[in-house]
């Protein structure tokens, strides 16, 4: 197998939520494979901040956009600004709110569904239309272990991430014949800001670690290889898949 199958030189990748954590690692991996990066986060600096510096260190160009993913008009405006340049879309922006289901504020539910599901479909719809016109493209969503499970105290997040699986399959069914693949990566328990509360809870952290065959929390950079694979020519016959990167959690 030729390494050229994983070469992204000459492509442009749009990565949402790239300012930190998993999105940062995904953008870094894509840039290392040769892609120029357009990044969007709620507080994304125009020069990119840390991720912008890293992308430029890797010899690629960077463009940053601040986008409120609870604002549908803002998401659509961003999509329209990048759709003609996007060879790869990584739909990673997300948020999480924790409270028992019986006490979970409906405002939190609305926010999480807007950011983690509705905005992601809107962005994929607009950018995907451009890919269909050109006859090629790669769309990668960030799913979750809660795409397969219900979780605890995160009903909105579980609903949104379960919905991502359906969106991936629906778009894959419609767009594969146009040369556009649509897949998702389901990270396991990764040491990021989103899991800080779990890692600081000694009982929950111990229970989680005891189920991970790899014996450790994941690192954001553990998602890089899967991201490059799904963005590259190597995955041209892979679509409609939710790929767990979880240290073996789902195998237990």
CSV table of C-alpha atoms in Angstrom, one decimal:
chain,number,residue,atom,x,y,z
A,1,UNK,CA,0.0,0.0,0.0
A,2,UNK,CA,1.3,3.4,-1.0
A,3,UNK,CA,1.7,6.2,1.6
A,4,UNK,CA,0.2,8.4,-1.1
A,5,UNK,CA,-3.2,7.0,-0.1
A,6,UNK,CA,-3.0,9.1,3.1
A,7,UNK,CA,-1.5,12.2,1.5
A,8,UNK,CA,-3.8,15.3,1.8
A,9,UNK,CA,-1.6,17.7,0.0
A,10,UNK,CA,-3.5,20.3,-2.1
A,11,UNK,CA,-6.7,19.8,0.0
A,12,UNK,CA,-8.5,22.2,2.4
A,13,UNK,CA,-10.1,20.9,5.6
A,14,UNK,CA,-12.8,22.8,7.5
A,15,UNK,CA,-12.6,21.8,11.1
A,16,UNK,CA,-15.1,23.0,13.7
A,17,UNK,CA,-14.2,23.1,17.4
A,18,UNK,CA,-10.5,23.2,16.5
A,19,UNK,CA,-9.5,25.6,19.1
A,20,UNK,CA,-8.7,23.0,21.7
A,21,UNK,CA,-9.0,19.3,22.7
A,22,UNK,CA,-10.1,16.7,20.1
A,23,UNK,CA,-10.7,19.3,17.4
A,24,UNK,CA,-7.2,20.7,17.8
A,25,UNK,CA,-5.7,17.2,17.5
A,26,UNK,CA,-7.8,16.5,14.4
A,27,UNK,CA,-6.8,19.8,12.7
A,28,UNK,CA,-3.1,19.2,13.6
A,29,UNK,CA,-3.2,15.7,12.1
A,30,UNK,CA,-4.8,16.8,8.9
A,31,UNK,CA,-2.3,19.6,8.5
A,32,UNK,CA,0.6,17.2,9.1
A,33,UNK,CA,-0.8,15.1,6.3
A,34,UNK,CA,-0.8,18.1,4.0
A,35,UNK,CA,-4.2,19.8,4.3
A,36,UNK,CA,-4.7,23.6,4.7
A,37,UNK,CA,-7.0,24.3,7.6
A,38,UNK,CA,-10.1,26.5,8.0
A,39,UNK,CA,-11.2,26.4,11.6
A,40,UNK,CA,-14.3,27.6,13.4
A,41,UNK,CA,-15.1,27.8,17.1
A,42,UNK,CA,-17.2,30.0,19.2
A,43,UNK,CA,-14.1,31.9,20.4
A,44,UNK,CA,-11.8,31.1,17.5
A,45,UNK,CA,-9.2,33.8,17.0
A,46,UNK,CA,-8.8,35.1,13.5
A,47,UNK,CA,-5.1,34.2,13.5
A,48,UNK,CA,-5.9,30.8,15.1
A,49,UNK,CA,-4.2,31.2,18.4
A,50,UNK,CA,-2.4,28.0,19.3
A,51,UNK,CA,-3.8,25.8,16.6
A,52,UNK,CA,-3.1,28.5,14.0
A,53,UNK,CA,0.5,28.6,15.0
A,54,UNK,CA,0.8,24.9,14.9
A,55,UNK,CA,-0.7,24.6,11.5
A,56,UNK,CA,1.7,27.2,10.1
A,57,UNK,CA,4.6,25.4,11.8
A,58,UNK,CA,3.6,22.4,9.7
A,59,UNK,CA,3.8,24.5,6.5
A,60,UNK,CA,0.1,24.8,5.9
A,61,UNK,CA,-2.2,27.8,5.6
A,62,UNK,CA,-4.7,28.6,8.4
A,63,UNK,CA,-7.9,30.6,8.4
A,64,UNK,CA,-9.9,31.2,11.6
A,65,UNK,CA,-13.6,32.1,12.1
A,66,UNK,CA,-15.6,32.8,15.3
A,67,UNK,CA,-19.0,31.1,14.9
A,68,UNK,CA,-21.8,30.7,17.4
A,69,UNK,CA,-23.1,27.2,16.8
A,70,UNK,CA,-26.3,28.0,18.6
A,71,UNK,CA,-27.1,30.6,15.9
A,72,UNK,CA,-28.4,28.9,12.8
A,73,UNK,CA,-27.9,32.0,10.6
A,74,UNK,CA,-24.3,32.3,11.7
A,75,UNK,CA,-23.7,28.6,10.9
A,76,UNK,CA,-25.2,29.0,7.4
A,77,UNK,CA,-23.2,32.2,6.7
A,78,UNK,CA,-20.0,30.3,7.7
A,79,UNK,CA,-21.0,27.3,5.5
A,80,UNK,CA,-21.6,29.6,2.5
A,81,UNK,CA,-18.2,31.3,3.0
A,82,UNK,CA,-16.3,28.0,2.9
A,83,UNK,CA,-18.4,25.5,0.9
A,84,UNK,CA,-16.6,26.1,-2.4
A,85,UNK,CA,-13.2,25.5,-0.8
A,86,UNK,CA,-13.9,22.5,1.5
A,87,UNK,CA,-12.6,19.2,0.3
A,88,UNK,CA,-12.9,17.8,3.9
A,89,UNK,CA,-15.4,18.8,6.6
A,90,UNK,CA,-14.8,17.7,10.2
A,91,UNK,CA,-18.0,18.4,12.1
A,92,UNK,CA,-16.6,18.4,15.6
A,93,UNK,CA,-18.0,21.5,17.4
A,94,UNK,CA,-19.9,20.4,20.6
A,95,UNK,CA,-20.9,21.2,24.1
A,96,UNK,CA,-22.2,19.2,27.1
A,97,UNK,CA,-24.5,20.0,30.0
A,98,UNK,CA,-24.7,17.7,33.1
A,99,UNK,CA,-27.7,17.4,35.3
A,100,UNK,CA,-30.0,14.5,36.2
A,101,UNK,CA,-32.7,14.0,33.5
A,102,UNK,CA,-35.6,14.8,36.0
A,103,UNK,CA,-33.9,18.2,36.7
A,104,UNK,CA,-32.3,18.9,33.3
A,105,UNK,CA,-33.3,22.4,32.2
A,106,UNK,CA,-35.0,22.5,28.8
A,107,UNK,CA,-32.8,25.4,27.9
A,108,UNK,CA,-29.8,23.2,28.3
A,109,UNK,CA,-31.4,20.5,26.1
A,110,UNK,CA,-32.1,23.1,23.4
A,111,UNK,CA,-28.6,24.4,23.5
A,112,UNK,CA,-26.9,21.0,23.3
A,113,UNK,CA,-29.2,19.8,20.5
A,114,UNK,CA,-28.6,23.0,18.5
A,115,UNK,CA,-24.8,22.8,18.8
A,116,UNK,CA,-24.2,19.1,18.6
A,117,UNK,CA,-26.9,18.1,16.1
A,118,UNK,CA,-28.8,20.8,14.3
A,119,UNK,CA,-25.9,23.0,13.4
A,120,UNK,CA,-23.9,20.0,12.3
A,121,UNK,CA,-26.6,19.0,9.9
A,122,UNK,CA,-26.9,22.5,8.6
A,123,UNK,CA,-23.2,22.8,8.0
A,124,UNK,CA,-23.0,19.4,6.3
A,125,UNK,CA,-26.0,20.2,4.1
A,126,UNK,CA,-24.5,23.4,2.7
A,127,UNK,CA,-20.9,22.1,2.4
A,128,UNK,CA,-22.0,18.7,1.2
A,129,UNK,CA,-24.0,20.4,-1.7
A,130,UNK,CA,-20.8,21.9,-2.9
A,131,UNK,CA,-18.9,18.6,-2.7
A,132,UNK,CA,-21.7,16.9,-4.7
A,133,UNK,CA,-21.3,19.5,-7.4
A,134,UNK,CA,-17.6,18.8,-7.6
A,135,UNK,CA,-18.0,15.1,-7.4
A,136,UNK,CA,-15.9,14.5,-4.4
A,137,UNK,CA,-15.6,15.2,-0.6
A,138,UNK,CA,-15.1,13.8,2.8
A,139,UNK,CA,-17.3,14.6,5.8
A,140,UNK,CA,-16.4,13.4,9.3
A,141,UNK,CA,-18.6,13.9,12.3
A,142,UNK,CA,-17.5,13.5,15.9
A,143,UNK,CA,-19.9,11.0,17.5
A,144,UNK,CA,-19.4,9.5,21.0
A,145,UNK,CA,-19.6,6.4,23.1
A,146,UNK,CA,-23.1,7.8,23.9
A,147,UNK,CA,-24.0,7.2,20.2
A,148,UNK,CA,-24.2,3.6,21.4
A,149,UNK,CA,-25.1,4.1,25.1
A,150,UNK,CA,-27.3,6.3,27.3
A,151,UNK,CA,-24.8,7.8,29.7
A,152,UNK,CA,-25.6,9.4,33.0
A,153,UNK,CA,-26.9,13.0,33.6
A,154,UNK,CA,-26.4,14.0,30.0
A,155,UNK,CA,-29.7,13.3,28.2
A,156,UNK,CA,-29.3,16.1,25.6
A,157,UNK,CA,-25.8,15.0,24.8
A,158,UNK,CA,-26.8,11.4,24.5
A,159,UNK,CA,-29.8,12.3,22.2
A,160,UNK,CA,-27.6,14.5,20.0
A,161,UNK,CA,-24.8,11.9,19.6
A,162,UNK,CA,-27.3,9.2,18.9
A,163,UNK,CA,-28.8,11.4,16.2
A,164,UNK,CA,-25.4,11.9,14.6
A,165,UNK,CA,-25.3,8.2,13.8
A,166,UNK,CA,-28.6,8.5,11.9
A,167,UNK,CA,-27.4,11.6,10.1
A,168,UNK,CA,-24.2,9.9,9.0
A,169,UNK,CA,-26.1,6.9,7.6
A,170,UNK,CA,-28.7,9.1,5.9
A,171,UNK,CA,-26.2,11.3,4.2
A,172,UNK,CA,-24.0,8.3,3.2
A,173,UNK,CA,-26.9,6.7,1.5
A,174,UNK,CA,-27.7,9.8,-0.5
A,175,UNK,CA,-24.2,11.0,-1.4
A,176,UNK,CA,-22.0,8.0,-1.9
A,177,UNK,CA,-22.9,7.9,-5.6
A,178,UNK,CA,-21.7,11.5,-6.0
A,179,UNK,CA,-18.2,10.7,-4.6
A,180,UNK,CA,-18.9,12.1,-1.1
A,181,UNK,CA,-18.2,9.8,1.9
A,182,UNK,CA,-19.8,10.5,5.3
A,183,UNK,CA,-18.5,8.9,8.4
A,184,UNK,CA,-18.1,9.6,12.1
A,185,UNK,CA,-15.5,8.9,14.8
A,186,UNK,CA,-16.7,8.0,18.2
A,187,UNK,CA,-14.1,8.9,20.8
A,188,UNK,CA,-13.9,7.0,24.0
A,189,UNK,CA,-13.1,8.6,27.3
A,190,UNK,CA,-10.6,11.2,26.3
A,191,UNK,CA,-8.8,13.5,28.7
A,192,UNK,CA,-10.2,16.9,27.6
A,193,UNK,CA,-12.1,19.8,29.3
A,194,UNK,CA,-15.4,17.9,28.6
A,195,UNK,CA,-14.4,15.0,30.8
A,196,UNK,CA,-12.7,17.0,33.5
A,197,UNK,CA,-15.7,16.5,35.9
A,198,UNK,CA,-15.5,12.8,35.4
A,199,UNK,CA,-11.8,12.6,35.9
A,200,UNK,CA,-12.0,14.6,39.1
A,201,UNK,CA,-14.7,12.2,40.5
A,202,UNK,CA,-12.6,9.5,41.9
A,203,UNK,CA,-15.4,6.8,41.9
A,204,UNK,CA,-16.5,7.6,38.4
A,205,UNK,CA,-12.9,7.8,37.1
A,206,UNK,CA,-12.0,4.4,38.7
A,207,UNK,CA,-15.1,2.8,37.3
A,208,UNK,CA,-14.4,4.1,33.8
A,209,UNK,CA,-10.7,3.1,33.8
A,210,UNK,CA,-11.6,-0.4,35.1
A,211,UNK,CA,-13.7,-1.0,31.9
A,212,UNK,CA,-11.1,0.3,29.4
A,213,UNK,CA,-8.9,-2.6,28.2
A,214,UNK,CA,-6.2,-0.2,27.2
A,215,UNK,CA,-6.0,0.8,30.9
A,216,UNK,CA,-5.8,4.6,30.4
A,217,UNK,CA,-7.9,7.6,29.4
A,218,UNK,CA,-7.5,8.4,25.8
A,219,UNK,CA,-5.5,11.4,24.6
A,220,UNK,CA,-6.8,13.8,22.0
A,221,UNK,CA,-4.0,12.9,19.6
A,222,UNK,CA,-5.3,9.3,19.6
A,223,UNK,CA,-8.0,10.6,17.2
A,224,UNK,CA,-5.5,11.8,14.6
A,225,UNK,CA,-4.9,8.6,12.7
A,226,UNK,CA,-8.6,7.8,12.3
A,227,UNK,CA,-9.3,11.4,11.1
A,228,UNK,CA,-6.6,11.3,8.4
A,229,UNK,CA,-7.8,7.8,7.3
A,230,UNK,CA,-11.4,8.9,6.9
A,231,UNK,CA,-10.3,12.2,5.1
A,232,UNK,CA,-7.9,10.5,2.7
A,233,UNK,CA,-8.1,8.4,-0.5
A,234,UNK,CA,-7.4,5.3,1.6
A,235,UNK,CA,-11.1,5.4,2.8
A,236,UNK,CA,-12.7,5.9,-0.6
A,237,UNK,CA,-14.9,2.8,-0.2
A,238,UNK,CA,-15.8,3.5,3.5
A,239,UNK,CA,-19.0,5.4,4.2
A,240,UNK,CA,-21.9,5.4,6.7
A,241,UNK,CA,-19.5,4.1,9.4
A,242,UNK,CA,-19.3,5.2,13.1
A,243,UNK,CA,-15.7,4.3,14.0
A,244,UNK,CA,-15.0,3.9,17.8
A,245,UNK,CA,-11.6,5.0,19.0
A,246,UNK,CA,-12.1,4.0,22.6
A,247,UNK,CA,-9.3,1.8,23.9
A,248,UNK,CA,-11.6,-1.2,23.7
A,249,UNK,CA,-14.4,0.2,25.9
A,250,UNK,CA,-17.2,-1.1,23.6
A,251,UNK,CA,-15.7,-4.5,23.4
A,252,UNK,CA,-16.2,-5.1,27.2
